[in-house]
Short mmCIF file of C-alpha atoms (C1' of nucleotides) in Angstrom, two decimals:
data_model
loop_
_atom_site.label_atom_id
_atom_site.label_comp_id
_atom_site.label_asym_id
_atom_site.label_seq_id
_atom_site.Cartn_x
_atom_site.Cartn_y
_atom_site.Cartn_z
CA MET L 1 0.00 0.00 0.00
CA LEU L 2 1.06 3.57 -0.48
CA ASP L 3 3.94 3.30 -2.91
CA GLU L 4 7.03 5.39 -2.49
CA ASP L 5 7.09 7.44 -5.67
CA VAL L 6 7.94 10.72 -4.03
CA LYS L 7 7.48 12.80 -7.14
CA THR L 8 3.73 12.43 -6.91
CA GLN L 9 3.33 12.72 -3.18
CA ALA L 10 3.55 15.27 -0.49
CA ARG L 11 3.93 14.72 3.21
CA SER L 12 3.13 17.11 5.98
CA HIS L 13 1.68 17.32 9.44
CA THR L 14 -1.37 19.19 10.49
CA LYS L 15 -2.64 19.48 14.01
CA CYS L 16 -5.67 17.27 14.62
CA ALA L 17 -7.40 20.23 16.22
CA SER L 18 -7.65 21.96 12.87
CA CYS L 19 -8.44 18.80 10.89
CA PRO L 20 -11.57 19.07 8.73
CA VAL L 21 -12.63 15.50 9.53
CA ARG L 22 -11.71 15.60 13.20
CA HIS L 23 -15.29 14.97 14.36
CA ARG L 24 -16.35 12.41 11.79
CA ALA L 25 -13.33 10.17 11.22
CA VAL L 26 -12.07 7.26 13.27
CA CYS L 27 -10.80 9.79 15.79
CA ALA L 28 -14.24 11.37 16.19
CA ARG L 29 -14.67 10.51 19.84
CA ALA L 30 -11.03 10.28 20.83
CA ASN L 31 -10.22 12.11 24.07
CA SER L 32 -7.20 14.37 24.34
CA ASP L 33 -4.89 11.54 25.46
CA GLU L 34 -5.91 9.40 22.54
CA LEU L 35 -5.56 12.31 20.19
CA THR L 36 -2.04 12.96 21.39
CA LEU L 37 -1.16 9.35 20.66
CA LEU L 38 -2.58 9.54 17.17
CA ASP L 39 -1.03 12.91 16.50
CA SER L 40 2.42 11.57 17.31
CA VAL L 41 2.36 8.79 14.73
CA LYS L 42 0.27 10.14 11.89
CA PHE L 43 1.53 11.56 8.63
CA TYR L 44 -0.16 13.04 5.61
CA LYS L 45 0.16 11.80 2.10
CA THR L 46 -1.35 13.19 -1.09
CA TYR L 47 -2.21 11.35 -4.29
CA GLN L 48 -3.00 12.82 -7.69
CA ALA L 49 -6.26 12.14 -9.51
CA GLY L 50 -6.11 8.77 -11.21
CA GLN L 51 -3.27 7.43 -9.09
CA THR L 52 -3.40 3.96 -7.60
CA ILE L 53 -3.25 4.08 -3.82
CA ALA L 54 -3.14 0.32 -3.24
CA LEU L 55 -3.79 -2.92 -5.09
CA ARG L 56 -5.55 -6.03 -3.90
CA GLY L 57 -3.08 -8.49 -2.47
CA ASP L 58 -0.48 -5.88 -1.56
CA PRO L 59 0.89 -6.15 1.96
CA LEU L 60 -1.20 -3.86 4.13
CA GLU L 61 1.25 -1.60 5.87
CA VAL L 62 -0.63 1.65 6.22
CA LEU L 63 -4.10 2.49 7.47
CA SER L 64 -5.53 5.91 6.80
CA SER L 65 -8.42 8.33 6.90
CA VAL L 66 -9.47 10.38 3.91
CA VAL L 67 -8.94 14.04 4.78
CA SER L 68 -9.92 15.53 1.44
CA GLY L 69 -10.76 14.34 -2.04
CA THR L 70 -12.49 11.23 -3.33
CA ALA L 71 -11.19 7.70 -3.81
CA THR L 72 -12.78 4.40 -4.81
CA LEU L 73 -12.56 0.81 -3.65
CA SER L 74 -12.97 -1.57 -6.56
CA GLN L 75 -12.89 -5.19 -7.50
CA SER L 76 -12.09 -6.52 -10.97
CA MET L 77 -12.53 -9.70 -12.95
CA GLU L 78 -9.92 -11.28 -15.18
CA ASP L 79 -11.46 -9.89 -18.35
CA GLY L 80 -11.47 -6.35 -17.03
CA ARG L 81 -15.04 -6.00 -15.85
CA THR L 82 -14.87 -3.82 -12.77
CA GLN L 83 -17.23 -2.92 -9.97
CA ILE L 84 -16.65 -0.10 -7.53
CA VAL L 85 -17.54 -1.54 -4.13
CA GLY L 86 -17.07 1.56 -2.05
CA LEU L 87 -16.76 5.32 -2.36
CA LEU L 88 -14.22 6.88 -0.05
CA LEU L 89 -15.09 10.45 0.87
CA PRO L 90 -13.56 12.68 3.56
CA SER L 91 -13.62 10.97 7.00
CA ASP L 92 -13.80 7.44 5.57
CA PHE L 93 -11.26 4.92 6.84
CA ILE L 94 -9.04 2.79 4.59
CA GLY L 95 -7.64 -0.59 5.61
CA ARG L 96 -8.31 -3.05 8.37
CA PRO L 97 -6.46 -3.58 11.61
CA GLY L 98 -5.70 -7.27 11.91
CA ARG L 99 -5.49 -7.92 8.17
CA ASP L 100 -2.16 -8.16 6.47
CA THR L 101 -3.30 -7.87 2.86
CA VAL L 102 -5.16 -5.21 0.93
CA ALA L 103 -8.63 -6.57 0.06
CA HIS L 104 -9.62 -4.22 -2.77
CA ASP L 105 -8.00 -1.87 -5.22
CA VAL L 106 -7.92 1.73 -3.96
CA THR L 107 -7.75 4.54 -6.52
CA ALA L 108 -7.76 8.32 -6.22
CA VAL L 109 -10.43 9.86 -8.44
CA THR L 110 -9.61 13.42 -7.47
CA GLU L 111 -6.56 14.67 -5.64
CA VAL L 112 -6.71 12.88 -2.31
CA THR L 113 -5.05 13.64 1.00
CA LEU L 114 -4.83 10.84 3.53
CA CYS L 115 -4.01 10.91 7.21
CA CYS L 116 -1.89 7.76 7.54
CA PHE L 117 -0.82 5.42 10.31
CA ARG L 118 1.59 2.55 10.01
CA ARG L 119 -0.47 -0.54 10.70
CA LYS L 120 1.52 -2.28 13.45
CA PRO L 121 2.01 0.76 15.67
CA PHE L 122 -1.62 1.70 15.14
CA GLU L 123 -2.78 -1.76 16.18
CA ASN L 124 -0.63 -1.57 19.29
CA LEU L 125 -1.96 1.86 20.19
CA LEU L 126 -5.50 0.67 19.64
CA VAL L 127 -5.65 -1.20 22.95
CA ASN L 128 -5.04 2.14 24.69
CA MET L 129 -7.64 3.96 22.64
CA PRO L 130 -11.00 2.44 23.54
CA HIS L 131 -12.95 5.28 21.94
CA VAL L 132 -11.11 4.78 18.68
CA GLN L 133 -11.74 1.05 18.88
CA VAL L 134 -15.46 1.56 19.35
CA ARG L 135 -15.60 4.16 16.60
CA LEU L 136 -13.80 1.78 14.26
CA LEU L 137 -16.36 -0.97 14.83
CA GLU L 138 -19.14 1.54 14.38
CA MET L 139 -17.70 2.78 11.09
CA THR L 140 -17.21 -0.78 9.90
CA LEU L 141 -20.86 -1.52 10.66
CA ASP L 142 -21.85 1.62 8.76
CA ASP L 143 -19.77 0.46 5.81
CA LEU L 144 -21.46 -2.93 5.98
CA ASP L 145 -24.90 -1.34 5.96
CA ALA L 146 -23.90 0.87 3.03
CA ALA L 147 -22.56 -2.16 1.14
CA ARG L 148 -25.81 -4.03 1.71
CA ASP L 149 -27.92 -1.08 0.61
CA TRP L 150 -25.80 -0.99 -2.53
CA MET L 151 -26.47 -4.68 -3.10
CA LEU L 152 -30.17 -3.88 -3.37
CA LEU L 153 -29.36 -1.14 -5.86
CA LEU L 154 -27.11 -3.36 -7.96
CA GLY L 155 -29.36 -6.40 -7.90
CA ARG L 156 -32.81 -4.90 -8.27
CA LYS L 157 -32.93 -1.26 -9.30
CA THR L 158 -33.44 0.06 -12.81
CA ALA L 159 -30.91 2.37 -14.44
CA ARG L 160 -33.05 5.41 -13.69
CA GLU L 161 -33.45 4.40 -10.06
CA LYS L 162 -29.72 3.83 -9.78
CA ILE L 163 -28.91 7.32 -11.04
CA ALA L 164 -31.51 8.94 -8.78
CA SER L 165 -30.18 6.99 -5.80
CA PHE L 166 -26.64 8.00 -6.59
CA LEU L 167 -27.48 11.70 -6.90
CA LEU L 168 -29.25 11.67 -3.56
CA LEU L 169 -26.40 9.75 -1.96
CA ILE L 170 -23.90 12.38 -3.05
CA ALA L 171 -26.25 15.15 -2.00
CA HIS L 172 -26.57 13.69 1.47
CA ARG L 173 -22.90 12.96 1.91
CA SER L 174 -21.79 16.38 0.80
CA VAL L 175 -23.98 18.21 3.30
CA ALA L 176 -23.26 15.68 6.05
CA ASN L 177 -20.89 18.16 7.67
CA ALA L 178 -23.34 21.01 7.79
CA GLU L 179 -27.09 20.49 8.24
CA LYS L 180 -28.31 16.91 8.27
CA THR L 181 -31.50 17.47 6.32
CA LEU L 182 -31.60 18.33 2.66
CA ALA L 183 -33.17 21.55 1.46
CA ASN L 184 -35.96 21.28 -1.06
CA GLU L 185 -33.59 22.23 -3.87
CA VAL L 186 -29.90 21.35 -4.06
CA ARG L 187 -26.88 21.86 -6.24
CA ILE L 188 -24.66 18.79 -6.41
CA GLU L 189 -21.05 18.81 -7.52
CA LEU L 190 -20.29 15.32 -8.82
CA PRO L 191 -16.91 13.97 -7.75
CA LEU L 192 -17.07 11.24 -10.41
CA SER L 193 -16.94 11.12 -14.19
CA ARG L 194 -19.69 9.36 -16.13
CA GLU L 195 -17.43 6.38 -16.51
CA THR L 196 -16.66 6.12 -12.79
CA MET L 197 -20.35 6.48 -11.99
CA ALA L 198 -21.09 3.64 -14.39
CA THR L 199 -18.51 1.46 -12.65
CA TYR L 200 -20.10 2.26 -9.31
CA LEU L 201 -23.67 1.68 -10.46
CA GLY L 202 -23.17 -1.53 -12.40
CA LEU L 203 -24.03 0.18 -15.69
CA THR L 204 -22.24 1.29 -18.85
CA ILE L 205 -21.21 4.85 -19.50
CA GLU L 206 -23.76 5.13 -22.32
CA THR L 207 -26.64 4.12 -20.09
CA VAL L 208 -25.55 6.61 -17.43
CA SER L 209 -25.44 9.35 -20.01
CA ARG L 210 -28.86 8.45 -21.42
CA GLN L 211 -30.41 8.47 -17.96
CA PHE L 212 -28.97 11.91 -17.21
CA THR L 213 -30.53 13.10 -20.44
CA ALA L 214 -33.85 11.48 -19.56
CA LEU L 215 -33.93 13.01 -16.06
CA ARG L 216 -33.09 16.39 -17.58
CA LYS L 217 -35.87 16.10 -20.16
CA ASP L 218 -38.27 15.16 -17.37
CA GLY L 219 -37.30 18.31 -15.47
CA LEU L 220 -35.99 16.42 -12.45
CA ILE L 221 -32.47 17.81 -12.81
CA SER L 222 -30.66 20.44 -14.80
CA LEU L 223 -26.99 20.41 -15.68
CA ASP L 224 -24.42 23.16 -15.58
CA GLY L 225 -21.50 21.70 -17.45
CA THR L 226 -21.12 18.00 -16.87
CA ARG L 227 -20.27 17.80 -13.18
CA SER L 228 -22.71 20.21 -11.65
CA VAL L 229 -26.29 19.04 -11.16
CA PHE L 230 -29.13 21.18 -9.92
CA VAL L 231 -32.10 19.42 -8.35
CA PRO L 232 -35.09 21.78 -8.24
CA ASP L 233 -37.29 19.36 -6.29
CA VAL L 234 -35.49 16.89 -4.07
CA ALA L 235 -38.70 15.09 -3.12
CA ALA L 236 -39.54 14.50 -6.78
CA LEU L 237 -36.13 12.97 -7.38
CA ALA L 238 -36.45 10.89 -4.23
CA ALA L 239 -39.71 9.48 -5.61
CA GLU L 240 -37.63 7.96 -8.42
CA VAL L 241 -35.46 5.77 -6.25
CA GLY L 242 -38.12 3.15 -5.62
CA ASP L 243 -37.56 2.40 -1.95
CA GLY L 244 -38.79 4.02 1.25
CA GLU L 245 -35.61 6.10 1.55
CA MET O 26 -36.37 -9.10 17.26
CA LEU O 27 -37.22 -12.67 18.19
CA ASP O 28 -40.96 -12.56 18.66
CA GLU O 29 -42.63 -14.39 21.45
CA ASP O 30 -44.91 -16.84 19.68
CA VAL O 31 -44.08 -19.82 21.82
CA LYS O 32 -45.92 -22.34 19.70
CA THR O 33 -43.22 -22.16 17.06
CA GLN O 34 -40.20 -21.90 19.26
CA ALA O 35 -38.17 -23.99 21.59
CA ARG O 36 -35.72 -22.90 24.21
CA SER O 37 -32.99 -24.88 25.79
CA HIS O 38 -29.44 -24.68 27.01
CA THR O 39 -26.51 -26.57 25.69
CA LYS O 40 -23.02 -26.45 27.10
CA CYS O 41 -20.71 -24.36 24.94
CA ALA O 42 -18.17 -27.16 25.10
CA SER O 43 -20.37 -29.36 22.97
CA CYS O 44 -21.51 -26.58 20.63
CA PRO O 45 -21.02 -27.33 16.94
CA VAL O 46 -19.96 -23.78 16.18
CA ARG O 47 -17.83 -23.26 19.28
CA HIS O 48 -14.65 -22.70 17.28
CA ARG O 49 -16.01 -20.61 14.45
CA ALA O 50 -18.59 -18.30 16.01
CA VAL O 51 -18.09 -15.06 17.88
CA CYS O 52 -16.91 -17.14 20.84
CA ALA O 53 -14.21 -18.84 18.77
CA ARG O 54 -11.27 -17.49 20.72
CA ALA O 55 -12.99 -16.91 24.02
CA ASN O 56 -11.01 -18.18 27.00
CA SER O 57 -12.68 -20.18 29.76
CA ASP O 58 -13.56 -17.08 31.80
CA GLU O 59 -15.19 -15.46 28.83
CA LEU O 60 -16.98 -18.66 27.95
CA THR O 61 -18.39 -18.90 31.45
CA LEU O 62 -19.75 -15.39 31.13
CA LEU O 63 -21.39 -16.16 27.81
CA ASP O 64 -22.69 -19.49 29.00
CA SER O 65 -24.47 -17.84 31.91
CA VAL O 66 -26.52 -15.46 29.79
CA LYS O 67 -27.16 -17.32 26.55
CA PHE O 68 -30.33 -19.12 25.58
CA TYR O 69 -31.34 -21.13 22.54
CA LYS O 70 -34.23 -20.38 20.29
CA THR O 71 -35.51 -22.30 17.28
CA TYR O 72 -37.45 -20.99 14.30
CA GLN O 73 -39.33 -22.97 11.69
CA ALA O 74 -38.57 -22.76 7.99
CA GLY O 75 -40.14 -19.65 6.51
CA GLN O 76 -40.55 -17.87 9.81
CA THR O 77 -39.60 -14.23 10.22
CA ILE O 78 -36.88 -13.81 12.81
CA ALA O 79 -36.77 -10.01 12.76
CA LEU O 80 -37.91 -7.11 10.61
CA ARG O 81 -36.07 -3.97 9.64
CA GLY O 82 -36.80 -1.19 12.08
CA ASP O 83 -37.70 -3.47 14.98
CA PRO O 84 -36.00 -2.63 18.26
CA LEU O 85 -32.85 -4.72 18.43
CA GLU O 86 -33.06 -6.54 21.70
CA VAL O 87 -31.33 -9.82 20.99
CA LEU O 88 -28.02 -10.69 19.36
CA SER O 89 -27.34 -14.25 18.34
CA SER O 90 -25.20 -16.80 16.59
CA VAL O 91 -26.58 -19.32 14.13
CA VAL O 92 -26.04 -22.78 15.60
CA SER O 93 -27.77 -24.77 12.89
CA GLY O 94 -29.88 -24.15 9.82
CA THR O 95 -29.89 -21.35 7.26
CA ALA O 96 -31.36 -17.87 7.42
CA THR O 97 -31.24 -14.84 5.15
CA LEU O 98 -30.77 -11.12 5.56
CA SER O 99 -32.80 -9.21 3.03
CA GLN O 100 -33.79 -5.74 1.95
CA SER O 101 -36.97 -4.87 0.12
CA MET O 102 -38.36 -2.02 -1.95
CA GLU O 103 -41.86 -0.60 -1.67
CA ASP O 104 -43.11 -2.49 -4.69
CA GLY O 105 -41.89 -5.82 -3.35
CA ARG O 106 -38.63 -6.21 -5.20
CA THR O 107 -36.30 -7.94 -2.75
CA GLN O 108 -32.60 -8.59 -2.56
CA ILE O 109 -30.99 -11.01 -0.16
CA VAL O 110 -27.97 -9.17 1.21
CA GLY O 111 -26.53 -11.91 3.35
CA LEU O 112 -26.72 -15.66 3.89
CA LEU O 113 -26.60 -16.72 7.52
CA LEU O 114 -25.09 -20.15 7.97
CA PRO O 115 -23.96 -21.87 11.17
CA SER O 116 -21.48 -19.71 13.15
CA ASP O 117 -22.66 -16.44 11.59
CA PHE O 118 -23.57 -13.61 13.95
CA ILE O 119 -26.85 -11.68 13.84
CA GLY O 120 -27.25 -8.13 15.07
CA ARG O 121 -24.92 -5.31 16.04
CA PRO O 122 -23.79 -4.25 19.46
CA GLY O 123 -24.30 -0.51 19.68
CA ARG O 124 -27.27 -0.37 17.35
CA ASP O 125 -30.76 -0.19 18.66
CA THR O 126 -32.66 -1.06 15.50
CA VAL O 127 -32.69 -4.08 13.22
CA ALA O 128 -31.11 -3.07 9.90
CA HIS O 129 -32.40 -5.86 7.64
CA ASP O 130 -35.15 -8.43 7.55
CA VAL O 131 -34.02 -11.79 8.93
CA THR O 132 -35.85 -14.91 7.77
CA ALA O 133 -35.37 -18.61 8.49
CA VAL O 134 -35.16 -20.60 5.25
CA THR O 135 -34.73 -23.94 7.00
CA GLU O 136 -35.33 -24.74 10.65
CA VAL O 137 -32.86 -22.49 12.46
CA THR O 138 -31.47 -22.67 15.96
CA LEU O 139 -29.92 -19.53 17.41
CA CYS O 140 -27.73 -19.03 20.43
CA CYS O 141 -29.11 -15.75 21.77
CA PHE O 142 -27.92 -12.97 24.07
CA ARG O 143 -29.94 -10.03 25.25
CA ARG O 144 -28.24 -7.00 23.75
CA LYS O 145 -27.66 -4.77 26.75
CA PRO O 146 -26.15 -7.42 29.02
CA PHE O 147 -24.05 -8.66 26.10
CA GLU O 148 -22.73 -5.15 25.44
CA ASN O 149 -21.85 -4.76 29.08
CA LEU O 150 -20.06 -8.10 29.20
CA LEU O 151 -18.19 -7.22 26.01
CA VAL O 152 -15.75 -4.92 27.82
CA ASN O 153 -14.65 -7.92 29.86
CA MET O 154 -14.30 -10.19 26.86
CA PRO O 155 -11.52 -8.74 24.72
CA HIS O 156 -11.21 -11.90 22.63
CA VAL O 157 -14.90 -11.77 21.79
CA GLN O 158 -14.57 -8.11 20.92
CA VAL O 159 -11.71 -8.75 18.53
CA ARG O 160 -13.49 -11.71 17.00
CA LEU O 161 -16.57 -9.60 16.47
CA LEU O 162 -14.62 -6.96 14.55
CA GLU O 163 -12.95 -9.69 12.54
CA MET O 164 -16.27 -11.30 11.64
CA THR O 165 -17.72 -7.91 10.73
CA LEU O 166 -14.77 -7.30 8.41
CA ASP O 167 -15.32 -10.74 6.86
CA ASP O 168 -18.97 -9.87 6.32
CA LEU O 169 -17.93 -6.61 4.69
CA ASP O 170 -15.55 -8.40 2.34
CA ALA O 171 -18.25 -10.93 1.48
CA ALA O 172 -20.75 -8.14 0.82
CA ARG O 173 -18.28 -6.41 -1.49
CA ASP O 174 -17.52 -9.60 -3.37
CA TRP O 175 -21.25 -9.99 -3.83
CA MET O 176 -21.46 -6.46 -5.21
CA LEU O 177 -19.14 -7.53 -8.03
CA LEU O 178 -21.37 -10.52 -8.68
CA LEU O 179 -24.56 -8.47 -8.68
CA GLY O 180 -23.21 -5.61 -10.73
CA ARG O 181 -21.11 -7.36 -13.34
CA LYS O 182 -21.57 -11.10 -13.61
CA THR O 183 -23.79 -12.91 -16.10
CA ALA O 184 -26.51 -15.27 -14.95
CA ARG O 185 -24.33 -18.30 -15.64
CA GLU O 186 -21.42 -16.82 -13.70
CA LYS O 187 -23.73 -16.00 -10.82
CA ILE O 188 -24.98 -19.58 -10.56
CA ALA O 189 -21.47 -21.01 -10.80
CA SER O 190 -20.25 -18.58 -8.13
CA PHE O 191 -23.14 -19.50 -5.87
CA LEU O 192 -22.57 -23.24 -6.19
CA LEU O 193 -18.90 -22.83 -5.32
CA LEU O 194 -19.74 -20.54 -2.42
CA ILE O 195 -22.03 -23.15 -0.92
CA ALA O 196 -19.51 -25.89 -1.60
CA HIS O 197 -16.80 -23.96 0.23
CA ARG O 198 -18.97 -22.96 3.15
CA SER O 199 -20.32 -26.45 3.71
CA VAL O 200 -16.89 -28.03 3.99
CA ALA O 201 -15.51 -25.10 5.99
CA ASN O 202 -15.76 -27.18 9.16
CA ALA O 203 -13.83 -30.13 7.82
CA GLU O 204 -11.04 -29.77 5.24
CA LYS O 205 -10.45 -26.31 3.86
CA THR O 206 -9.71 -27.30 0.28
CA LEU O 207 -12.28 -28.68 -2.09
CA ALA O 208 -11.91 -32.14 -3.59
CA ASN O 209 -11.96 -32.39 -7.36
CA GLU O 210 -15.55 -33.58 -7.29
CA VAL O 211 -18.20 -32.50 -4.79
CA ARG O 212 -21.80 -33.13 -3.90
CA ILE O 213 -23.60 -30.00 -2.78
CA GLU O 214 -26.84 -29.95 -0.82
CA LEU O 215 -28.53 -26.64 -1.57
CA PRO O 216 -30.07 -24.95 1.46
CA LEU O 217 -32.13 -22.64 -0.77
CA SER O 218 -35.06 -23.05 -3.15
CA ARG O 219 -34.80 -21.76 -6.72
CA GLU O 220 -36.76 -18.70 -5.69
CA THR O 221 -34.51 -17.89 -2.74
CA MET O 222 -31.43 -18.35 -4.91
CA ALA O 223 -32.92 -15.92 -7.42
CA THR O 224 -33.47 -13.37 -4.66
CA TYR O 225 -29.87 -13.80 -3.56
CA LEU O 226 -28.38 -13.59 -7.05
CA GLY O 227 -30.38 -10.67 -8.39
CA LEU O 228 -32.16 -12.88 -10.95
CA THR O 229 -35.61 -14.30 -11.53
CA ILE O 230 -36.55 -17.85 -10.70
CA GLU O 231 -36.94 -18.68 -14.39
CA THR O 232 -33.43 -17.54 -15.21
CA VAL O 233 -32.02 -19.56 -12.32
CA SER O 234 -33.84 -22.63 -13.54
CA ARG O 235 -32.64 -22.14 -17.12
CA GLN O 236 -29.05 -21.77 -16.02
CA PHE O 237 -29.23 -24.97 -13.99
CA THR O 238 -30.52 -26.70 -17.09
CA ALA O 239 -27.76 -25.18 -19.22
CA LEU O 240 -25.01 -26.19 -16.78
CA ARG O 241 -26.48 -29.70 -16.68
CA LYS O 242 -26.57 -29.94 -20.49
CA ASP O 243 -22.95 -28.77 -20.57
CA GLY O 244 -21.99 -31.57 -18.19
CA LEU O 245 -20.74 -29.19 -15.50
CA ILE O 246 -23.24 -30.39 -12.93
CA SER O 247 -25.77 -33.17 -12.50
CA LEU O 248 -28.86 -33.03 -10.35
CA ASP O 249 -30.31 -35.60 -7.99
CA GLY O 250 -33.75 -34.23 -7.26
CA THR O 251 -33.82 -30.48 -7.10
CA ARG O 252 -31.65 -29.71 -4.09
CA SER O 253 -28.71 -32.03 -4.56
CA VAL O 254 -26.04 -31.01 -7.06
CA PHE O 255 -23.10 -33.13 -8.08
CA VAL O 256 -20.06 -31.34 -9.51
CA PRO O 257 -17.83 -33.84 -11.33
CA ASP O 258 -15.07 -31.31 -12.03
CA VAL O 259 -14.79 -28.43 -9.59
CA ALA O 260 -12.08 -26.71 -11.62
CA ALA O 261 -14.28 -26.71 -14.71
CA LEU O 262 -17.10 -25.08 -12.77
CA ALA O 263 -14.66 -22.60 -11.25
CA ALA O 264 -13.63 -21.60 -14.77
CA GLU O 265 -17.20 -20.38 -15.27
CA VAL O 266 -17.18 -17.77 -12.52
CA GLY O 267 -15.10 -15.30 -14.47
CA ASP O 268 -12.80 -13.98 -11.78
CA GLY O 269 -9.48 -15.15 -10.40
CA GLU O 270 -11.11 -17.15 -7.62
"C1'" DC D 18 -54.67 -45.08 -6.09
"C1'" DG D 19 -55.87 -40.61 -7.78
"C1'" DA D 20 -56.52 -35.73 -6.88
"C1'" DC D 21 -54.33 -31.81 -5.35
"C1'" DC D 22 -50.72 -28.46 -4.22
"C1'" DG D 23 -46.45 -26.16 -4.52
"C1'" DC D 24 -42.13 -26.00 -6.76
"C1'" DT D 25 -39.65 -26.27 -10.95
"C1'" DT D 26 -39.04 -26.41 -15.81
"C1'" DT D 27 -39.94 -24.98 -20.43
"C1'" DG D 28 -41.72 -21.95 -24.08
"C1'" DA D 29 -42.79 -17.64 -26.53
"C1'" DC D 30 -42.17 -13.02 -26.46
"C1'" DA D 31 -40.77 -8.27 -25.00
"C1'" DG D 32 -37.92 -4.78 -23.20
"C1'" DA D 33 -34.05 -2.74 -20.61
"C1'" DG D 34 -29.67 -2.11 -21.04
"C1'" DG D 35 -25.30 -3.39 -23.57
"C1'" DT D 36 -22.37 -2.89 -27.84
"C1'" DC D 37 -20.42 -0.56 -31.54
"C1'" DA D 38 -19.86 3.61 -33.95
"C1'" DA D 39 -20.20 8.38 -34.96
"C1'" DA D 40 -21.18 13.15 -33.63
"C1'" DT D 41 -20.95 16.78 -30.33
"C1'" DG D 42 -19.00 19.54 -26.74
"C1'" DA D 43 -15.85 21.36 -23.21
"C1'" DG D 44 -11.36 22.57 -21.75
"C1'" DG D 45 -6.68 23.46 -22.60
"C1'" DT D 46 -2.74 25.01 -25.60
"C1'" DT D 47 -0.43 27.45 -28.94
"C1'" DA I 30 -9.22 32.32 -32.76
"C1'" DA I 31 -8.04 27.83 -34.45
"C1'" DC I 32 -6.77 23.43 -32.96
"C1'" DC I 33 -6.42 19.25 -30.27
"C1'" DT I 34 -7.78 15.97 -27.00
"C1'" DC I 35 -10.70 13.61 -24.25
"C1'" DA I 36 -15.20 13.12 -22.11
"C1'" DT I 37 -19.90 12.95 -23.12
"C1'" DT I 38 -23.91 12.39 -25.87
"C1'" DT I 39 -26.65 10.33 -29.39
"C1'" DG I 40 -28.00 6.75 -32.68
"C1'" DA I 41 -28.82 2.07 -34.47
"C1'" DC I 42 -28.92 -2.40 -33.38
"C1'" DC I 43 -28.64 -6.64 -30.62
"C1'" DT I 44 -28.80 -9.76 -26.72
"C1'" DC I 45 -29.56 -11.23 -22.23
"C1'" DT I 46 -32.70 -11.51 -18.90
"C1'" DG I 47 -37.42 -10.55 -17.39
"C1'" DT I 48 -42.44 -11.40 -18.09
"C1'" DC I 49 -46.34 -14.08 -18.75
"C1'" DA I 50 -48.22 -18.48 -19.40
"C1'" DA I 51 -48.50 -23.36 -19.51
"C1'" DA I 52 -46.82 -27.86 -18.60
"C1'" DG I 53 -44.16 -31.21 -15.73
"C1'" DC I 54 -42.84 -33.25 -11.47
"C1'" DG I 55 -42.88 -34.86 -6.66
"C1'" DG I 56 -44.98 -35.15 -2.46
"C1'" DT I 57 -49.03 -35.51 0.56
"C1'" DC I 58 -53.49 -36.64 1.94
"C1'" DG I 59 -57.87 -38.38 1.65
#
DNA sequence: CGACCGCTTTGACAGAGGTCAAATGAGGTT
DNA sequence: AACCTCATTTGACCTCTGTCAAAGCGGTCG
């Protein structure tokens, strides 16, 4: 994990106190003692858009939290078919204490900054950081719920429902810091290209594009450029996802 | 969770020492102190095939391990479309410490016996059972990996690949107790009906049935009745799943 | 033994989404 | 402004899987 090509990386330290994900990441409920421990061993690392962060099967030497940017977890078949199995947005955790191999490919889709910990020291510190331990289990359970929700999407939803679900997912996650409820109209900045969305939604790029066009023609969204989506009526879009919420 | 309709249930105690899942379940690495704790609070509960064990949104009052039988975790949409998001086989854990609501519908597909713990007492004991705590995180991570593997199957695999993957999954899980490697030929007893398989694989029952027929015509499997599958050449079937393993 | 019931298989057909190919558009660069 | 590149959109067509319907099969129960 985390190759050593220094040309494309940057390292630096930032005080946890001023960290943008301080209250949502694995350290969310750490007390000041725990925070001091973490602060002493962490280091930052930045990856450029498109860069591979880790490959399945690599020795797992570094665990990290996403501080800024977007990355994906993906799984591929021999013939190249690929499915994104997780979106990594700021505050998400990468890697598993207790595992010694990377389970899925990790790729930066925008410039990504990670707050990294070497695995062994982190595991050793963990016994002295009960709040971090609990938070880690909690985040893992959240990831599991998210994965299972996505299974319903992949197995049963139509292309239109998939796109609507995705737009609302991004809308929710991007306001997660601020208010928890969505306004009646929202502007969404998509962190993913059409192709990456397709890989996440179990579709092809053409189908994604056609569904964007269809939603636009139906007045459910309007586009400003290709990455900026305006939703004039969130409830109307939510009615397209098919399930209760 | 765990409704109180006594007509369809049975309760009893069994010593952990003689438990068939003692070395694979959440108690796998419990020491004798921890085991004594668990033993003192656990109780067994049996559900009939087809019975609902818990529904999404129910208050989560009981956590449990599957001792025998097969159950499913599933998620449904308003219009009835349903996706099974997890198979629960012996040794699997149901429920999440720290959550107060059931996240997915749980249904018995065969007669199922659970080893149950009331949630609050279990959570309190957990701080005194570090080995159980670690095992729980480990099992949750395994579940997460399994869910993500399934996302690849649901999003990208063809019907034939899905069936082949499923057969090999069941083959592996049913010998998990004994040897870890699969012989070159295997007999598989399916715990699921065609319909339940379809719900798990993101297919319809007709497609599942057609793929069984196709695999049989291609000599990759033979059927004895409808639930017993003989695989004469495991490697040949494995070549049909599409991915590395 | 024969009727019945639920599960499974098979058939005919339709449609959603994939494939292949070309056109359009949006950013950069010179 | 003209050009280049790459992402996106659109079009035409095809195929896999879903839908609807009927037939087959295996138990069970009178």
